[in-house]
Short mmCIF file of C-alpha atoms and ligand atoms in Angstrom, two decimals:
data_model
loop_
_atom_site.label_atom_id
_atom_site.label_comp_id
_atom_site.label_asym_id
_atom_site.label_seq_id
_atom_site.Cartn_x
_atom_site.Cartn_y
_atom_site.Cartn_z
CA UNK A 16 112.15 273.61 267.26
CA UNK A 17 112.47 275.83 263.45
CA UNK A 18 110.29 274.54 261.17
CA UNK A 19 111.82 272.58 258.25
CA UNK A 20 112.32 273.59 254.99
CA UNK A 21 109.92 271.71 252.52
CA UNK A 22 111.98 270.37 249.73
CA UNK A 23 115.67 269.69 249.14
CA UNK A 24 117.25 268.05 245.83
CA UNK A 25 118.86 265.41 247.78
CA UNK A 26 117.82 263.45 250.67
CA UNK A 27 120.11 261.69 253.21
CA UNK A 28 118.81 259.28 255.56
CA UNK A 29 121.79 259.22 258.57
CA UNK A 30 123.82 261.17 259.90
CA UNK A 31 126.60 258.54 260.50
CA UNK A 32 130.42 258.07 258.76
CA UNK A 33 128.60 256.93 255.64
CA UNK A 34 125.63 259.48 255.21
CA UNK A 35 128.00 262.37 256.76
CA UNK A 36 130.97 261.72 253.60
CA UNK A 37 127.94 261.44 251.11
CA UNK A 38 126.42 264.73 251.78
CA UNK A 39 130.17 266.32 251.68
CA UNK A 40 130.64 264.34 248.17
CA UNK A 41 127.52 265.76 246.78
CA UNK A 42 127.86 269.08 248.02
CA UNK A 43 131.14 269.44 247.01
CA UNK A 44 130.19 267.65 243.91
CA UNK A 45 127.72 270.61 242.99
CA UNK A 46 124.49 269.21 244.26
CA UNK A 47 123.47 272.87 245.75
CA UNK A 48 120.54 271.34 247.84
CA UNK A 49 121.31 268.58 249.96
CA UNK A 50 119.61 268.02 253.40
CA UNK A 51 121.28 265.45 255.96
CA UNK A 52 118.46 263.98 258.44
CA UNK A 53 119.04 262.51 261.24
CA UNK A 54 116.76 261.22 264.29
CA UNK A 55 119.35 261.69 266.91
CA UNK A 56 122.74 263.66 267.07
CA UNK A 57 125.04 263.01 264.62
CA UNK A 58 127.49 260.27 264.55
CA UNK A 59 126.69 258.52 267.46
CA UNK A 60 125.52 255.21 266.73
CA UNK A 61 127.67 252.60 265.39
CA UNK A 62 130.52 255.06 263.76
CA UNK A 63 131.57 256.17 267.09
CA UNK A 64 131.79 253.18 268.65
CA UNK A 65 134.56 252.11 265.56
CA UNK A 66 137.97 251.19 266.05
CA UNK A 67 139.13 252.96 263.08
CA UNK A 68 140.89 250.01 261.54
CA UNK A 69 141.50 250.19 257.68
CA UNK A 70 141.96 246.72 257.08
CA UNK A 71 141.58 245.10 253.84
CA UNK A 72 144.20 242.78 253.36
CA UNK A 73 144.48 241.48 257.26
CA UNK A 74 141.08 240.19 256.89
CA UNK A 75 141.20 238.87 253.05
CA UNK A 76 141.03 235.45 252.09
CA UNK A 77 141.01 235.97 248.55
CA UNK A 78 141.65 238.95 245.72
CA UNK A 79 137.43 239.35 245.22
CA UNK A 80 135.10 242.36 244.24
CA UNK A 81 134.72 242.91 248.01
CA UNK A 82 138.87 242.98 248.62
CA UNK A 83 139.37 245.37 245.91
CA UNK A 84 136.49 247.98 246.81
CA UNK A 85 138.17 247.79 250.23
CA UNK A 86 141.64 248.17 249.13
CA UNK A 87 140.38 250.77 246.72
CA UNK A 88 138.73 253.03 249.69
CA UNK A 89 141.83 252.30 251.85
CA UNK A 90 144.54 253.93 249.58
CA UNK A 91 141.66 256.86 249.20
CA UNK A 92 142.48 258.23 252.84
CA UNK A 93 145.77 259.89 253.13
CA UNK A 94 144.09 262.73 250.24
CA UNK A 95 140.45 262.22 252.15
CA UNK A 96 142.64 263.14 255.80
CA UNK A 97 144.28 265.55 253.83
CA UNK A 98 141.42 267.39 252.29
CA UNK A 99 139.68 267.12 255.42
CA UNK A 100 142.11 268.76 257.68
CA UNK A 101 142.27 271.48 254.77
CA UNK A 102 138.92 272.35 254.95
CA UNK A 103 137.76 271.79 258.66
CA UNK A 104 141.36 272.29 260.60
CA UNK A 105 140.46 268.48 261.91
CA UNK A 106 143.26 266.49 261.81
CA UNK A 107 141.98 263.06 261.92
CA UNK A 108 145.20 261.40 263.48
CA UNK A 109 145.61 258.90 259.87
CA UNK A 110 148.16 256.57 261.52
CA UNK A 111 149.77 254.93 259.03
CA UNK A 112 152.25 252.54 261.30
CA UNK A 113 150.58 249.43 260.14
CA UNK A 114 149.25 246.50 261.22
CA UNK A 115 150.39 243.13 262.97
CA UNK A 116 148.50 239.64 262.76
CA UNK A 117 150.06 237.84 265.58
CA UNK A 118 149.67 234.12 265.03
CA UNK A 119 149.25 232.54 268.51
CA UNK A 120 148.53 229.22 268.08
CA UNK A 121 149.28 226.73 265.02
CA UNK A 122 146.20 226.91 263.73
CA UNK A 123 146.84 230.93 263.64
CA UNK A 124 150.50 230.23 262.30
CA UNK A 125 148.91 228.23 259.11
CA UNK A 126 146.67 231.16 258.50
CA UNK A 127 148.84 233.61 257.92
CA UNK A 128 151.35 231.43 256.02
CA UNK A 129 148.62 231.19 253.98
CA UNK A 130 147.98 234.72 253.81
CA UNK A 131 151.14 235.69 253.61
CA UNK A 132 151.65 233.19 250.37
CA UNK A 133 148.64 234.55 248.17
CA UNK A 134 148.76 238.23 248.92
CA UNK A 135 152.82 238.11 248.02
CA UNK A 136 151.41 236.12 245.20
CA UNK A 137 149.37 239.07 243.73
CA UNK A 138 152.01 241.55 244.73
CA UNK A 139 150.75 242.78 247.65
CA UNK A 140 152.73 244.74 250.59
CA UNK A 141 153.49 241.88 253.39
CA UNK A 142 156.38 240.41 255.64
CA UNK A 143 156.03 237.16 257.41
CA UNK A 144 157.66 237.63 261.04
CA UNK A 145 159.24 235.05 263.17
CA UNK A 146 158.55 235.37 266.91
CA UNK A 147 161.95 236.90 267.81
CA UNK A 148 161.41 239.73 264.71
CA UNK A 149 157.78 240.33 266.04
CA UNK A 150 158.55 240.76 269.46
CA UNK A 151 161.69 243.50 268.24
CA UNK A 152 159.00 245.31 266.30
CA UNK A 153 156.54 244.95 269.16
CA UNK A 154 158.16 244.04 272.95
CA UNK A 155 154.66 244.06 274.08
CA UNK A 156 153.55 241.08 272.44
CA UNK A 157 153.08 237.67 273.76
CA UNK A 158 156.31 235.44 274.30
CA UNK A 159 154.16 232.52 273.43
CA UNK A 160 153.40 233.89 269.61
CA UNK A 161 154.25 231.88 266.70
CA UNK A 162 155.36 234.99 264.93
CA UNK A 163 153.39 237.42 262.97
CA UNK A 164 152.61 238.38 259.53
CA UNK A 165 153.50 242.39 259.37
CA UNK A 166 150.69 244.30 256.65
CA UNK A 167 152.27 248.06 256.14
CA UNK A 168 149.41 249.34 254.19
CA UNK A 169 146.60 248.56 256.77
CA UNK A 170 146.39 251.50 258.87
CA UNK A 171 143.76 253.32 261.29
CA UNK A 172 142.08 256.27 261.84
CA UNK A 173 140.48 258.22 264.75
CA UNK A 174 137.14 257.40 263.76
CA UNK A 175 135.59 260.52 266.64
CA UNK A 176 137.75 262.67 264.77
CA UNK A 177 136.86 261.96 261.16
CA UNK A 178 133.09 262.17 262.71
CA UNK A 179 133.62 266.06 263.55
CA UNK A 180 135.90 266.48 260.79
CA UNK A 181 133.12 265.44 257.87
CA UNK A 182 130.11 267.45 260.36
CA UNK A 183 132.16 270.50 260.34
CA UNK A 184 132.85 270.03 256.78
CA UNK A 185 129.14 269.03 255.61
CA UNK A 186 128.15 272.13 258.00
CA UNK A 187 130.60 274.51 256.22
CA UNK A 188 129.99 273.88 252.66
CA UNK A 189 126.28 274.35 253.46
CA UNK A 190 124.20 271.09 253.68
CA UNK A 191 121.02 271.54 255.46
CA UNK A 192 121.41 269.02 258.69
CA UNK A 193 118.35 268.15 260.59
CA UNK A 194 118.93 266.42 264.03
CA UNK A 195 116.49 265.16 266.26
CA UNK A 196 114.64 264.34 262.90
CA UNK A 197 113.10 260.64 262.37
CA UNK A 198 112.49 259.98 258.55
CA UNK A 199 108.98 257.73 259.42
CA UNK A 200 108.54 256.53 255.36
CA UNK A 201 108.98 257.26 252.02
CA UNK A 202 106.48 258.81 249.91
CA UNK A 203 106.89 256.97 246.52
CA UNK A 204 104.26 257.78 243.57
CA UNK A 205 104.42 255.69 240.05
CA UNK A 206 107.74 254.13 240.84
CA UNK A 207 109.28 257.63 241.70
CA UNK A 208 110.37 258.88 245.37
CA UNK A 209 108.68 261.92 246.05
CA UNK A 210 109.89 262.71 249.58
CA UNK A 211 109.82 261.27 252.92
CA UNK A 212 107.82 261.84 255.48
CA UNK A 213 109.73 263.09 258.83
CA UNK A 214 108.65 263.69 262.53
CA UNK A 215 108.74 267.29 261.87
CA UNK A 216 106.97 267.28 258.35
CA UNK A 217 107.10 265.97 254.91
CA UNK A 218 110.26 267.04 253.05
CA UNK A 219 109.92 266.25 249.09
CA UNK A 220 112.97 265.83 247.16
CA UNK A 221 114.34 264.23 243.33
CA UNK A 222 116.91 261.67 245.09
CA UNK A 223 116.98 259.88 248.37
CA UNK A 224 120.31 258.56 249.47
CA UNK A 225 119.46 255.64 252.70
CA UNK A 226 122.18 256.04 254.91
CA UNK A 227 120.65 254.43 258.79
CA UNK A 228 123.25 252.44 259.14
CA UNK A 229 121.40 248.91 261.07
CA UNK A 230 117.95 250.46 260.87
CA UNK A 231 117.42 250.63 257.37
CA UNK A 232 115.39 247.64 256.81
CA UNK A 233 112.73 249.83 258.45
CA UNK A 234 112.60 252.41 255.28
CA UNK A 235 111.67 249.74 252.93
CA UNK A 236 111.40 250.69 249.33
CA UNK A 237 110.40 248.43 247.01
CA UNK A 238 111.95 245.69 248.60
CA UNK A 239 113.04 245.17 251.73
CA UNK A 240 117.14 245.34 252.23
CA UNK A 241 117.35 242.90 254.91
CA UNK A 242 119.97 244.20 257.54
CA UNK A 243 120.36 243.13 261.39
CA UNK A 244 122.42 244.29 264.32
CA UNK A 245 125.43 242.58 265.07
CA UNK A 246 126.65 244.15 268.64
CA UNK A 247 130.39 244.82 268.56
CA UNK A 248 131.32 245.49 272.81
CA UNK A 249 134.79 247.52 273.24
CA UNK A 250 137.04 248.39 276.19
CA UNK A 251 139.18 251.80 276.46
CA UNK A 252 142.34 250.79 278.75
CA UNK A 253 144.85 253.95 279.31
CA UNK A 254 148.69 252.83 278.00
CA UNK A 255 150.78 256.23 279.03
CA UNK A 256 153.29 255.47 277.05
CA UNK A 257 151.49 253.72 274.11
CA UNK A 258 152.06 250.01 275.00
CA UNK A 259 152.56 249.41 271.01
CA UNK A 260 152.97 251.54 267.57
CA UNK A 261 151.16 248.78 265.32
CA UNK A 262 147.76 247.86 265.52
CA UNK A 263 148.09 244.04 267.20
CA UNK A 264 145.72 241.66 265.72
CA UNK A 265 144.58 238.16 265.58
CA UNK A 266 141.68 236.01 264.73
CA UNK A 267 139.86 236.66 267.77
CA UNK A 268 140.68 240.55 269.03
CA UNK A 269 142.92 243.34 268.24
CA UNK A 270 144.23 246.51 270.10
CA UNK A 271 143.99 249.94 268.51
CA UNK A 272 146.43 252.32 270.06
CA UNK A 273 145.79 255.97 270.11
CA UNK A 274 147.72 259.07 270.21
CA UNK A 275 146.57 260.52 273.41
CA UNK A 276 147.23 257.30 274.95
CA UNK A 277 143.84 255.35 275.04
CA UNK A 278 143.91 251.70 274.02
CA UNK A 279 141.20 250.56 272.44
CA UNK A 280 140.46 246.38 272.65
CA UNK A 281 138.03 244.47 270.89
CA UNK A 282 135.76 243.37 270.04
CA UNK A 283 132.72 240.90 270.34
CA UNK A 284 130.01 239.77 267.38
CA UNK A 285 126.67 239.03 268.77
CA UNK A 286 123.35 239.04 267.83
CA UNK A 287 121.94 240.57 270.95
CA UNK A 288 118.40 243.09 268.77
CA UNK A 289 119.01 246.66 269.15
CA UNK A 290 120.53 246.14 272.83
CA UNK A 291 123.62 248.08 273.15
CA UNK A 292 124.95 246.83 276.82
CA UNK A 293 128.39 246.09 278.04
CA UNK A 294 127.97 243.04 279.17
CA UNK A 295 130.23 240.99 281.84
CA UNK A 296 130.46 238.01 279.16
CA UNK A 297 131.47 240.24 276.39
CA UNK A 298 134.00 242.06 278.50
CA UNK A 299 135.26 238.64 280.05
CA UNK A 300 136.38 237.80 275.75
CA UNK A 301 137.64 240.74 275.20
CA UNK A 302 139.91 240.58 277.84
CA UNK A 303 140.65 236.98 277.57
CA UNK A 304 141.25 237.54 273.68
CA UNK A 305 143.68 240.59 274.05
CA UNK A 306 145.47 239.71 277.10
CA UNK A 307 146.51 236.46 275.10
CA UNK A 308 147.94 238.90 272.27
CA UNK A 309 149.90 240.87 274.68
CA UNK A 310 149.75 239.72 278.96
CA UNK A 311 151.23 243.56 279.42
CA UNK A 312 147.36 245.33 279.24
CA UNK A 313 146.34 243.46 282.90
CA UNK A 314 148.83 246.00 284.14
CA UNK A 315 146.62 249.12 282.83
CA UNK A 316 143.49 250.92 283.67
CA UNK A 317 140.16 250.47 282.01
CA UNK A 318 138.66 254.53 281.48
CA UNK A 319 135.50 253.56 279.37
CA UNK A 320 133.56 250.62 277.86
CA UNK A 321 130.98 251.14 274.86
CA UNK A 322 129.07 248.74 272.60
CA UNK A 323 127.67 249.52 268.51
CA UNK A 324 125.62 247.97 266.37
CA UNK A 325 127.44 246.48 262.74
CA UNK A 326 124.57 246.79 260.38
CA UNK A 327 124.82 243.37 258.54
CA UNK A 328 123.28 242.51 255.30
CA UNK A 329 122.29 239.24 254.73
CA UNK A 330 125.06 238.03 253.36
CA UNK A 331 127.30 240.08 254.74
CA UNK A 332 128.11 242.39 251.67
CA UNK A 333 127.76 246.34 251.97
CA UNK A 334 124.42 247.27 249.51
CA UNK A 335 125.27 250.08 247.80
CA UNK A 336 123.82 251.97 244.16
CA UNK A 337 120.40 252.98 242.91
CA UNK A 338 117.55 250.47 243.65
CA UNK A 339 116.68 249.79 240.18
CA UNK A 340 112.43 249.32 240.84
CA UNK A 341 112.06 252.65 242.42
CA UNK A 342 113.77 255.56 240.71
CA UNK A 343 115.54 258.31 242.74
CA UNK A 344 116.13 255.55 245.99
CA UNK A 345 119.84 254.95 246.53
CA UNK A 346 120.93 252.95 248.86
CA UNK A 347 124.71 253.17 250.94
CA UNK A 348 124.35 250.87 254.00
CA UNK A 349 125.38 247.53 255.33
CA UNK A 350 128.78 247.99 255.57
CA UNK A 351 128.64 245.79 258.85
CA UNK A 352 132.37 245.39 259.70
CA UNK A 353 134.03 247.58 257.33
CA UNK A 354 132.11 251.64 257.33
CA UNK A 355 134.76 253.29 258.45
CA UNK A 356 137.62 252.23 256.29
CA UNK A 357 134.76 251.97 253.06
CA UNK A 358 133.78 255.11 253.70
CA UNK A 359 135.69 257.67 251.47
CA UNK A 360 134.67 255.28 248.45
CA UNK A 361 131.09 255.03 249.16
CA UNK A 362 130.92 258.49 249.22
CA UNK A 363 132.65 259.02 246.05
CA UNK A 364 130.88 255.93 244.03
CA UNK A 365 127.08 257.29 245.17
CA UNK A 366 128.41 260.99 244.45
CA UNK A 367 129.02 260.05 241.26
CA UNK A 368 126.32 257.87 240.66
CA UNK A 369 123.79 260.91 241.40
CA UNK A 370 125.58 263.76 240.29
CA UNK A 371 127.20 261.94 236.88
CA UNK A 372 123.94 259.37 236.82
CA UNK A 373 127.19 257.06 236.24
CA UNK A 374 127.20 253.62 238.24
CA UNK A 375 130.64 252.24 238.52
CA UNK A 376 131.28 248.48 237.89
CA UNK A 377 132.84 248.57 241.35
CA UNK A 378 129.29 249.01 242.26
CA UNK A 379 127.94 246.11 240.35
CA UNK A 380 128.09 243.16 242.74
CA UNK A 381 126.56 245.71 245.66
CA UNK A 382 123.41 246.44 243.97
CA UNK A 383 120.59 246.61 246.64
CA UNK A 384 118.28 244.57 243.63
CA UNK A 385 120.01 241.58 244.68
CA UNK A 386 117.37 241.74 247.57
CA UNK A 387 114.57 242.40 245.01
CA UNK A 388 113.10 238.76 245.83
CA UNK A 389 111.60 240.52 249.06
CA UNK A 390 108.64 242.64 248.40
CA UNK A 391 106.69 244.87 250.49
CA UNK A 392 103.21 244.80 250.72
CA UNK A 393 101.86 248.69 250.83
C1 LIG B 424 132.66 247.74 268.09
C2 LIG B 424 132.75 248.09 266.63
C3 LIG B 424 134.01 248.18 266.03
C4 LIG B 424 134.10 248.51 264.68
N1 LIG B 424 135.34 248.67 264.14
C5 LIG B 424 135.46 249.05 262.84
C6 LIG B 424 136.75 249.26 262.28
O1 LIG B 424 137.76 249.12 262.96
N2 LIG B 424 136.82 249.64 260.98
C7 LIG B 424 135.71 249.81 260.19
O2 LIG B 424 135.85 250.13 259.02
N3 LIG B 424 134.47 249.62 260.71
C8 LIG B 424 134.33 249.25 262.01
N4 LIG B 424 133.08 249.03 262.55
C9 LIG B 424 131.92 249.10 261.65
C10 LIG B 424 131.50 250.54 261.42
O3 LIG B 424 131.38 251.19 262.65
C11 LIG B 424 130.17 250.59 260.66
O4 LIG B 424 130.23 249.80 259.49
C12 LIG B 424 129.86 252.04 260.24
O5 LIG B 424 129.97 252.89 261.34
C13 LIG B 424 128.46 252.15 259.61
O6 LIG B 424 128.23 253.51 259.39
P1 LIG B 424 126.78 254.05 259.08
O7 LIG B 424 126.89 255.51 258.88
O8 LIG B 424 126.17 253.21 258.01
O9 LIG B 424 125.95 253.68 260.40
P2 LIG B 424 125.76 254.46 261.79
O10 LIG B 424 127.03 255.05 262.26
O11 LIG B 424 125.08 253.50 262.71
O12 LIG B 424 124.81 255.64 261.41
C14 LIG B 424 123.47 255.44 261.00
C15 LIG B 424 122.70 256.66 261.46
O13 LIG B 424 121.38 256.62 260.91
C16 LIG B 424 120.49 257.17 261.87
N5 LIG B 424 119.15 256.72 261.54
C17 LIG B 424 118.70 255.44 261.52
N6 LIG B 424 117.39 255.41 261.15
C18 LIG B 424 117.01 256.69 260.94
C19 LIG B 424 115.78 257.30 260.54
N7 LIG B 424 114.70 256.57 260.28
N8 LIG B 424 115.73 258.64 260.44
C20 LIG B 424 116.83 259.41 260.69
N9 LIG B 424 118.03 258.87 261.07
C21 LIG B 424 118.12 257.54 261.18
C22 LIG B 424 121.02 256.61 263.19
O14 LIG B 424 120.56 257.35 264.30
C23 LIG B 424 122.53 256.70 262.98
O15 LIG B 424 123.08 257.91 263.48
C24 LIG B 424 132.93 248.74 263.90
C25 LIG B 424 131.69 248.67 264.51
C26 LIG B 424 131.58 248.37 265.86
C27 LIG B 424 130.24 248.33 266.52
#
């Protein structure tokens, strides 16, 4: 293996969606020394196993700081597909058909009237559906839904794609990337990061940007960011022709249809550790949970099966900015449901927080010093 280079300006722990579109935002935000790390390949942990849902308002229950930095990163992607496919020739198959919640029960049917009521309230795009105008949008779906609340502006993204699209960008505009590369600690002197020590060799640096996704909590810094794995299980059926244009939704799975035909349904939440197995119980709800959205997917093929790991903060909020004990230590992880659709923003918020020293008040209620009750004894 080359030997490493000993010093780099920035720092990026991860070579997933989120540390990948960070170490494209600095780079192409001048930082002339940035070095990605990452202890396996890249983008192979829990942003390949993604559906690529952008889904802000579907999942909203109310117009909060969390709601608007997702709607905020949503509306960044047609430019971030855009730029992306200019610079790398990756198209990243942005699919911006939209997105049905099909209410399939009462209970469902309430939800989304409610839904429906406070998001038309504050002027946001969505059409309540009876069950005769769902099924016209969408033949495929059940003939037992209650109808189905129609969100145009929540869209998805082929998450594999955008992977190679940002490491073929990162790679091109010159970032140093080190795979097969564990980060093992920080070195931190007088309340300062100094570097980190690797498996292949201490690498100092001014800024460290802490980027691994469900294993972060193991690079404490002054505090410890508690984050766990929740395992998300998926199934790939094959739908030649697509069995729906919409992504189909509901409170307990959704199907993700892609353009070469795959169909991707999901998904489970468990805490299971670090185990990443398909497992008969979590395939027997996915299938129970989609085939009750639409009965048509017993008739098709199952090609693959996968399982990730969410990384989920505490309380469930991404943790995000400079850690305000230890200077130079930023942190952009947690992002547990949501990575892939926060994703461009992250990137540009910690860009500018490092290269501008500017941290946005759509930052504020993501500081990682929310955690700062937790110390770590050194
Ligand atoms: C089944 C499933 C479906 C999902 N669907 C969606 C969706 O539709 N939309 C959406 O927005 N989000 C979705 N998510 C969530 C999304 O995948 C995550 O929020 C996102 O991928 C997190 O990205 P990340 O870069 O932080 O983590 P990861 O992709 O897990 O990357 C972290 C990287 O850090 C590396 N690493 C860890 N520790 C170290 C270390 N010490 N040294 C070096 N490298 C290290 C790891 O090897 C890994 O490659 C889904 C997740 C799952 C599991």
């Amino acid at each position: 293996m080359a030997s490493i280079k000993g010093s780099a300006d920035v720092v990026i722990v991860g070579g997933g969606v989120i540390g990948l579109a960070i170490a494209r935002g600095l780079a192409l935000g001048g930082v002339r020394d940035v070095c990605l790390i990452e202890r396996a390949t890249l983008g192979t942990e829990a942003s390949f196993a993604a559906a690529g849902m952008l889904l802000p308002q579907v999942e909203a229950d109310a117009e909060d700081d969390f709601f608007k930095l997702a709607c905020r990163s949503r509306d960044l992607y047609p430019s971030f597909a855009e730029a992306l496919c200019e610079e790398t020739g990756v198209d990243v198959e942005l699919d911006t058909t939209g997105t049905l919640y099909v209410a399939l029960n009462e209970d469902d049917h309430e939800e989304i009237e409610k839904r429906c009521d406070w998001q038309t309230r504050a002027g946001l795009s969505v059409d309540l559906l009876d069950a005769a105008e769902a099924r016209e949008l969408e033949p495929c779906i059940s003939e037992s839904a209650f109808g189905a609340l129609l969100f145009p502006r929540d869209i998805q993204v082929e998450n594999r794609r955008l992977l190679s699209a940002l490491a073929n960008s990162v790679n091109r505009l010159g970032v140093e990337v080190l795979t097969e590369t564990n980060v093992e600690s920080l070195v931190i002197e007088r309340d300062r990061i100094q570097g980190v020590q690797t498996s292949r060799g201490p690498i100092g640096c001014k800024s460290i940007v802490i980027a691994a996704g469900t294993w972060s909590s193991f690079l404490p810094c002054s505090s410890v960011v508690p984050i766990v794995p929740v395992r998300g299980q998926m199934i790939c059926l094959e739908s030649k022709p697509q069995l729906t244009r919409h992504v189909l939704y509901s409170p307990r799975g959704y199907l993700v249809p892609r353009q070469d035909g795959r169909l991707l349904a999901g998904s489970t939440s468990e805490n299971a550790g670090f185990s990443k197995r398909v497992t008969a119980g979590g395939i027997s709800s996915i299938l129970r949970n989609t085939l009750e959205i639409s009965p048509l997917i017993a008739l098709l093929p199952v090609v693959d099966t996968w399982a990730g790991l969410r990384p989920r903060p505490a309380d469930g909020l991404p943790v995000l900015g400079a850690c305000g004990e230890i200077d130079g230590v930023v942190y952009a992880t947690g992002h547990y449901r949501n990575g892939i659709l926060l994703a461009p923003l992250t990137a540009e918020l910690i860009t500018e927080a490092i290269v501008a020293g500017v941290t946005s008040p759509l930052l504020a209620p993501f500081s990682p010093d929310r955690f700062s009750s937790q110390p770590v004894l050194r």
